[in-house]
Coordinates of C-alpha atoms and ligand atoms in Angstrom, one line a residue:
X87 CA 15.6 -18.1 2.7
X88 CA 13.1 -16.9 0.2
X89 CA 13.1 -13.3 -0.9
X90 CA 10.4 -10.8 0.2
X91 CA 10.5 -9.0 -3.1
X92 CA 6.9 -8.7 -4.2
X93 CA 7.8 -7.4 -7.7
X94 CA 10.7 -8.6 -9.9
X95 CA 11.3 -6.6 -13.0
X96 CA 13.9 -6.4 -15.8
X97 CA 13.2 -4.8 -19.1
X98 CA 10.6 -6.9 -20.9
X99 CA 9.8 -9.2 -18.0
X100 CA 7.7 -8.8 -14.9
X101 CA 7.2 -11.5 -12.2
X102 CA 4.8 -10.9 -9.3
X103 CA 4.9 -12.8 -6.0
X104 CA 1.5 -14.5 -5.5
X105 CA 0.6 -13.1 -2.0
X106 CA -2.4 -15.4 -1.8
X107 CA 0.0 -18.3 -1.3
X108 CA 2.0 -16.6 1.5
X109 CA 3.4 -17.3 4.0
X110 CA 3.6 -21.0 3.0
X111 CA 4.7 -20.9 -0.6
X112 CA 6.8 -18.5 -2.7
X113 CA 5.4 -18.6 -6.1
X114 CA 5.9 -15.9 -8.8
X115 CA 3.5 -15.4 -11.7
X116 CA 4.8 -13.9 -14.9
X117 CA 2.7 -10.9 -15.8
X118 CA 3.1 -9.8 -19.4
X119 CA -0.2 -8.2 -20.4
X120 CA -2.5 -5.6 -18.9
X121 CA -5.2 -8.3 -18.7
X122 CA -2.9 -10.5 -16.5
X123 CA -2.1 -7.4 -14.3
X124 CA -5.8 -6.5 -14.0
X125 CA -6.6 -10.1 -12.8
X126 CA -3.6 -10.2 -10.5
X127 CA -4.6 -6.9 -8.8
X128 CA -8.3 -7.7 -8.7
X129 CA -7.7 -11.2 -7.2
X130 CA -5.3 -9.5 -4.7
X131 CA -2.3 -11.7 -5.7
X132 CA -0.6 -8.3 -5.5
X133 CA -2.0 -5.7 -3.1
X134 CA -1.0 -2.6 -1.2
X135 CA -1.5 0.9 -2.8
X136 CA 2.1 1.4 -4.2
X137 CA 2.5 -2.2 -5.4
X138 CA -0.8 -2.0 -7.3
X139 CA 0.4 1.1 -9.2
X140 CA 3.8 -0.3 -9.9
X141 CA 2.5 -3.6 -11.3
X142 CA 0.0 -1.9 -13.5
X143 CA 2.6 0.5 -14.9
X144 CA 5.2 -2.2 -15.5
X145 CA 2.7 -4.7 -17.0
X146 CA 2.0 -2.1 -19.7
X147 CA 5.7 -1.5 -20.1
X148 CA 6.3 -5.2 -20.7
X149 CA 3.3 -5.4 -23.1
X150 CA 4.7 -2.4 -25.1
X151 CA 8.3 -3.8 -25.0
X152 CA 7.0 -7.0 -26.6
X153 CA 5.4 -5.1 -29.5
X154 CA 1.7 -5.3 -28.5
X155 CA 1.0 -1.8 -29.9
X156 CA 0.7 -2.0 -33.6
X157 CA 0.1 1.8 -34.1
X158 CA 2.5 3.5 -36.4
X159 CA 1.8 7.2 -35.6
X160 CA 2.4 9.2 -32.4
X161 CA -1.3 10.0 -31.8
X162 CA -2.4 6.4 -32.2
X163 CA 0.3 5.2 -29.9
X164 CA -0.6 7.7 -27.2
X165 CA -4.3 6.7 -27.7
X166 CA -3.4 3.0 -27.2
X167 CA -1.5 3.7 -24.0
X168 CA -4.3 5.9 -22.7
X169 CA -6.9 3.1 -23.3
X170 CA -4.7 0.4 -21.7
X171 CA -4.2 2.7 -18.6
X172 CA -7.9 3.5 -18.4
X173 CA -8.6 -0.3 -18.4
X174 CA -6.1 -0.9 -15.6
X175 CA -7.6 1.9 -13.5
X176 CA -10.8 -0.1 -13.0
X177 CA -9.0 -3.0 -11.3
X178 CA -9.4 -1.6 -7.7
X179 CA -11.1 1.7 -6.9
X180 CA -10.0 2.9 -3.5
X181 CA -6.2 3.3 -3.6
X182 CA -5.3 6.5 -5.4
X183 CA -1.7 5.6 -6.2
X184 CA -2.8 3.9 -9.5
X185 CA -4.8 6.9 -10.5
X186 CA -1.9 9.2 -9.7
X187 CA 0.5 7.0 -11.6
X188 CA -1.9 7.0 -14.6
X189 CA -2.0 10.8 -14.7
X190 CA 1.7 10.9 -14.4
X191 CA 2.3 8.4 -17.2
X192 CA -0.2 10.0 -19.6
X193 CA 1.5 13.4 -19.1
X194 CA 4.9 11.8 -19.5
X195 CA 4.2 10.4 -23.0
X196 CA 2.8 13.7 -24.1
X197 CA 5.8 15.7 -22.8
X198 CA 8.9 13.6 -22.3
X199 CA 11.5 14.9 -19.9
X200 CA 15.2 14.2 -19.9
X201 CA 14.7 11.4 -17.4
X202 CA 12.3 9.6 -19.7
X203 CA 14.0 10.2 -23.1
X204 CA 16.0 7.2 -24.3
X205 CA 19.8 7.8 -24.8
X206 CA 19.7 5.8 -28.0
X207 CA 17.5 7.4 -30.7
X208 CA 14.3 5.5 -31.4
X209 CA 13.7 4.2 -34.9
X210 CA 10.4 6.2 -35.2
X211 CA 8.4 8.9 -33.3
X212 CA 5.9 6.2 -32.3
X213 CA 8.8 4.1 -30.9
X214 CA 10.0 7.1 -29.0
X215 CA 6.7 7.4 -27.3
X216 CA 6.9 3.7 -26.2
X217 CA 10.5 4.2 -25.0
X218 CA 9.3 7.2 -22.9
X219 CA 6.5 5.2 -21.4
X220 CA 8.8 2.3 -20.5
X221 CA 11.4 4.6 -18.9
X222 CA 8.6 6.5 -17.0
X223 CA 7.2 3.2 -15.6
X224 CA 10.6 2.0 -14.6
X225 CA 11.2 5.3 -12.8
X226 CA 8.0 4.8 -10.7
X227 CA 9.5 1.5 -9.5
X228 CA 12.9 3.0 -8.8
X229 CA 11.5 6.1 -7.0
X230 CA 9.2 4.0 -4.7
X231 CA 12.1 2.4 -2.8
X232 CA 13.7 5.8 -2.2
X233 CA 10.4 7.2 -1.1
X234 CA 9.9 4.5 1.5
X235 CA 13.4 4.9 2.9
X236 CA 12.7 8.6 3.3
X237 CA 9.3 7.9 5.0
X238 CA 11.1 5.6 7.4
X239 CA 13.6 8.3 8.4
X240 CA 11.0 11.1 8.7
X241 CA 8.6 8.9 10.7
X242 CA 11.2 7.4 13.0
X243 CA 12.6 10.9 13.7
X244 CA 9.1 12.4 14.5
X245 CA 8.2 9.5 16.8
X246 CA 11.6 9.7 18.6
X247 CA 11.0 13.4 19.2
X248 CA 7.5 12.9 20.5
X249 CA 8.5 10.2 22.9
X250 CA 12.0 11.2 23.7
X251 CA 12.8 7.7 22.5
X252 CA 16.4 6.5 22.6
X253 CA 18.3 3.2 22.7
X254 CA 17.7 3.1 26.4
X255 CA 14.1 4.1 26.1
X256 CA 12.8 2.4 22.9
X257 CA 9.1 2.6 21.8
X258 CA 6.5 -0.1 21.1
X259 CA 4.1 0.3 18.2
X260 CA 1.0 -1.2 16.8
X261 CA 0.4 -1.6 13.1
X262 CA -2.5 -2.8 10.9
X263 CA -2.7 -4.6 7.6
X264 CA 0.5 -5.0 5.5
X265 CA 2.5 -2.0 4.4
X266 CA 5.9 -3.6 4.1
X267 CA 8.1 -4.9 1.3
X268 CA 5.2 -6.9 0.0
X269 CA 3.0 -3.8 -0.5
X270 CA 5.7 -1.7 -2.1
X271 CA 8.9 -2.0 -4.1
X272 CA 10.8 -2.6 -0.8
X273 CA 11.1 -1.4 2.8
X274 CA 7.5 -0.3 3.1
X275 CA 5.7 2.7 4.5
X276 CA 4.3 2.2 8.0
X277 CA 6.3 -1.0 8.3
X278 CA 9.2 1.0 6.8
X279 CA 9.0 3.3 9.8
X280 CA 9.1 0.3 12.1
X281 CA 12.1 -1.1 10.2
X282 CA 13.9 2.2 10.5
X283 CA 13.0 2.5 14.2
X284 CA 14.5 -1.0 14.6
X285 CA 17.7 -0.2 12.7
X286 CA 18.1 3.0 14.8
X287 CA 17.8 1.0 18.0
X288 CA 14.6 2.8 18.8
X289 CA 12.1 -0.1 18.6
X290 CA 11.1 -2.1 21.6
X291 CA 8.3 -4.2 20.2
X292 CA 6.0 -4.3 17.2
X293 CA 2.4 -5.5 17.5
X294 CA 0.5 -6.4 14.4
X295 CA -3.2 -7.0 14.0
X296 CA -4.6 -10.1 12.2
X297 CA -6.5 -7.7 9.8
X298 CA -9.7 -9.7 9.1
X299 CA -11.1 -10.7 6.7
X300 CA -8.2 -11.0 4.4
X301 CA -5.5 -11.4 7.1
X302 CA -2.8 -9.2 5.6
X303 CA -1.5 -8.8 9.2
X304 CA -1.3 -12.5 10.1
X305 CA -0.3 -13.8 6.7
X306 CA 2.0 -11.0 5.5
X307 CA 3.1 -8.6 8.2
X308 CA 3.9 -11.2 10.7
X309 CA 5.8 -13.1 8.0
X310 CA 7.9 -10.0 7.3
X311 CA 8.5 -9.3 11.0
X312 CA 9.6 -12.9 11.6
X313 CA 11.7 -12.9 8.4
X314 CA 13.7 -9.9 9.7
X315 CA 13.9 -11.0 13.3
X316 CA 12.0 -7.9 14.6
X317 CA 10.5 -8.5 18.0
X318 CA 6.8 -8.8 17.3
X319 CA 3.5 -10.1 18.5
X320 CA 0.3 -10.9 16.6
X321 CA -3.1 -10.0 18.0
X322 CA -6.6 -10.4 16.5
X323 CA -8.4 -7.2 15.6
X324 CA -10.7 -7.6 18.6
X325 CA -7.8 -7.6 21.0
X326 CA -6.7 -4.1 20.3
X327 CA -8.7 -2.3 23.0
X328 CA -7.4 -4.7 25.6
X329 CA -3.9 -4.1 24.5
X330 CA -4.3 -0.3 24.7
X331 CA -5.4 -0.7 28.4
X332 CA -1.9 -2.2 29.3
X333 CA -0.6 1.4 29.5
X334 CA 1.9 1.2 32.3
X335 CA 3.1 -2.3 31.6
X336 CA 5.8 -3.9 29.5
X337 CA 3.2 -4.2 26.7
X338 CA 2.5 -0.4 26.6
X339 CA 1.9 0.9 23.1
X340 CA 3.6 4.2 22.3
X341 CA 2.1 4.8 18.8
X342 CA -0.1 3.3 16.1
X343 CA 1.4 3.5 12.7
X344 CA -0.7 2.6 9.6
X345 CA -0.5 3.1 5.8
X346 CA -2.9 4.7 3.5
X347 CA -4.8 4.0 0.3
X348 CA -6.0 7.5 -0.2
X349 CA -5.3 10.6 1.9
X350 CA -7.6 13.4 0.8
X351 CA -7.1 17.2 0.9
X352 CA -8.3 17.7 4.5
X353 CA -6.3 14.7 5.8
X354 CA -9.2 12.2 6.0
X355 CA -7.5 8.8 5.2
X356 CA -8.9 5.7 3.6
X357 CA -7.0 2.6 4.7
X358 CA -7.7 -1.1 5.4
X359 CA -10.9 -1.8 7.2
X360 CA -10.3 -1.6 11.0
X361 CA -8.0 1.4 10.8
X362 CA -10.7 3.8 12.0
X363 CA -11.4 1.8 15.2
X364 CA -7.7 1.8 16.0
X365 CA -7.7 5.6 15.6
X366 CA -10.6 6.0 18.0
X367 CA -8.9 3.7 20.5
X368 CA -5.6 5.6 20.2
X369 CA -7.3 9.0 20.9
X370 CA -9.2 7.5 23.8
X371 CA -6.0 6.2 25.3
X372 CA -3.8 9.2 24.5
X373 CA -1.6 7.3 22.0
X374 CA -0.3 9.0 18.9
X375 CA -1.9 7.9 15.6
X376 CA 0.4 8.2 12.6
X377 CA -0.3 7.7 8.9
X378 CA 2.6 6.8 6.6
X379 CA 1.7 7.9 3.1
X380 CA 3.9 8.6 0.1
X381 CA 2.7 11.8 -1.8
X382 CA 1.5 9.3 -4.5
X383 CA -1.2 8.2 -2.0
X384 CA -2.4 11.8 -1.6
X385 CA -5.5 12.9 -3.5
X386 CA -5.7 16.7 -3.5
X387 CA -8.8 16.7 -5.8
X388 CA -11.1 15.1 -3.3
X389 CA -11.8 17.5 -0.4
X390 CA -13.0 15.2 2.4
X391 CA -13.4 11.5 3.1
X392 CA -17.0 11.6 2.1
X393 CA -15.8 11.6 -1.5
X394 CA -13.9 8.4 -1.3
X395 CA -15.2 5.3 -3.1
X396 CA -14.9 2.3 -0.7
X397 CA -14.4 -1.1 -2.5
X398 CA -16.8 -3.8 -1.3
X399 CA -15.5 -7.4 -1.8
X400 CA -17.1 -10.7 -2.1
X401 CA -19.0 -12.5 0.7
X402 CA -16.8 -15.6 0.7
X403 CA -13.9 -13.6 2.3
X404 CA -16.0 -13.6 5.5
X405 CA -17.7 -17.0 5.3
X406 CA -14.7 -19.1 4.1
X407 CA -11.0 -19.3 4.6
X408 CA -8.1 -21.0 2.9
X409 CA -4.8 -22.2 4.3
X410 CA -2.2 -25.0 4.5
X411 CA -3.5 -28.1 6.2
X412 CA -2.0 -28.8 9.7
X413 CA -1.4 -32.5 10.2
X414 CA -2.2 -34.5 13.4
X415 CA 1.5 -34.1 14.3
X416 CA 1.2 -30.3 14.2
X417 CA 3.2 -29.9 11.0
X418 CA 2.1 -27.5 8.3
X419 CA 1.7 -29.3 5.0
X420 CA 2.4 -26.5 2.5
X421 CA 1.7 -28.7 -0.5
X422 CA -1.8 -29.4 0.9
X423 CA -4.1 -26.3 1.0
X424 CA -7.7 -26.4 1.7
X425 CA -10.6 -24.0 1.6
X426 CA -13.1 -24.4 4.5
X427 CA -16.4 -22.8 5.5
X428 CA -16.3 -20.8 8.7
X429 CA -19.9 -19.5 8.8
X430 CA -23.4 -20.5 7.7
X431 CA -23.1 -19.9 3.9
X432 CA -26.6 -18.3 3.9
X433 CA -25.8 -15.4 6.2
X434 CA -25.9 -11.8 4.8
X435 CA -22.5 -10.3 4.6
X436 CA -21.1 -6.7 4.4
X437 CA -17.5 -6.6 3.4
X438 CA -16.0 -3.1 2.9
X439 CA -12.3 -3.5 2.2
X440 CA -11.4 0.0 3.6
X441 CA -12.7 2.6 6.1
X442 CA -12.1 6.3 6.4
X443 CA -10.3 7.7 9.5
X444 CA -11.3 11.4 10.0
X445 CA -8.3 13.8 10.0
X446 CA -9.3 14.9 13.5
X447 CA -8.1 11.5 14.9
X448 CA -4.7 11.6 13.0
X449 CA -1.7 13.2 14.7
X450 CA 0.8 13.1 11.8
X451 CA 1.0 12.1 8.2
X452 CA 4.5 11.1 7.2
X453 CA 5.4 11.6 3.6
X454 CA 8.7 11.2 1.8
X455 CA 9.0 15.0 1.8
X456 CA 8.5 15.4 5.5
X457 CA 6.0 14.9 8.3
X458 CA 2.7 16.9 8.0
X459 CA 1.1 17.9 11.3
X460 CA -1.9 20.2 11.9
X461 CA -1.3 23.9 11.5
X462 CA -2.5 26.6 13.9
X463 CA -6.0 26.3 12.6
X464 CA -6.0 22.5 13.4
X465 CA -5.8 21.5 9.7
X466 CA -3.3 19.4 7.7
X467 CA -1.7 21.6 5.0
X468 CA -0.2 19.6 2.1
X469 CA 1.0 22.7 0.4
X470 CA 4.3 22.5 2.3
X471 CA 5.2 19.0 0.9
X472 CA 3.5 19.1 -2.5
X473 CA 3.7 22.7 -3.6
X474 CA 3.5 22.0 -7.4
X475 CA 0.5 19.7 -7.2
X476 CA -1.2 22.1 -4.7
X477 CA -0.7 25.0 -7.2
X478 CA -2.0 22.9 -10.2
X479 CA -5.0 21.4 -8.4
X480 CA -6.1 23.5 -5.4
X481 CA -5.1 27.0 -6.3
X482 CA -6.5 26.7 -9.8
X483 CA -10.0 25.9 -8.4
Ligands
MRU787 O1 -6.6 -4.5 0.3 P1 -5.1 -4.2 0.4 O2 -4.3 -5.3 1.0 O3 -4.6 -3.7 -0.9 O4 -5.0 -3.0 1.4 C1 -3.8 -2.5 1.8 C2 -3.8 -1.4 2.7 O5 -4.8 -0.9 3.2 C3 -2.5 -0.7 3.0 O6 -2.5 -0.2 4.3 C4 -2.2 0.5 2.1 O7 -2.5 0.1 0.8 C5 -0.9 1.0 2.2 S1 0.4 -0.2 1.6 C6 1.9 0.6 1.7

């Protein structure tokens, strides 16, 4: 069985699973320059907020390992790294993980820590800067998996408490987009909570939305769920309200769990287009709405969702679709893909890739440091889980 690893990395080599070809084909592209990483992210061959940041950081690590930086002094080397990171930042605008990773990497090369200082002495001060960058980028990859496992534990625990869930009373959940192994270094965020619920015998059933127009739900999440044998059902986005109405039946939803591209200071959350409508439905039907977000997806500088830039993508994502051809015998011919038109090609199109769910509709934000719920004043307070960044960014203002 093919691996669900989106990112394969060893020092000096990065291979990225082409998610445009999933679920039919498992093809890895070697990414060895920032230009290749930019293109891979922009074209959405890799996607998902954490995976975007990891691929960008590791692509520059590979480029540096292969000697792309010809600078001989420390200042010039740092300037080279800054310029390459600034270039990568423009690949996709809404997910904040990349911006946070860039801040972190820029700071790391200016003030190396023990974790990012090579055990073997570098041949020159400029080479030491490069070593520090590579170790810092590799640490981002390593930390992400641990982060997701922690989110899984915190989220499963919170949901179990809310629902009094147990092995004899498991919970069914609905998720949107893809937040699993394919969007991260492994395990996933919202899908990570679903995986942990399942391994703790607390999951009855997972529902996933198709997630039009890009179909991350049908192409990627349903693939991950089938791959792991998790009991799951795919619905189109337009079926969600009907599903919520099945309250007292076998199909009853206990919670909605989604990921995040950017959670801002007041808890407003940008995530895949269609998230907001699920939050409205959840509130209307008295179902808990949970956001799974590593602290790397939190943007304390932006105060409310009004400050979030929403990426708009090309019209063809709505008017055309690609996939493997299904033969007259019903077999999927994976070697034979086709792109077909599904709308009049002259129609006007609006294609925002994300929407913003207001904090008021969110019940809990699960981070790797713990679950944040509203305080006595009805506000999310990230000081408890991110005290250092809170002091640096919010208290300084
Ligand atoms: O456009 P995408 O596929 O990059 O959007 C992905 C999402 O919206 C995810 O929910 C989010 O990035 C979290 S992934 C752990």
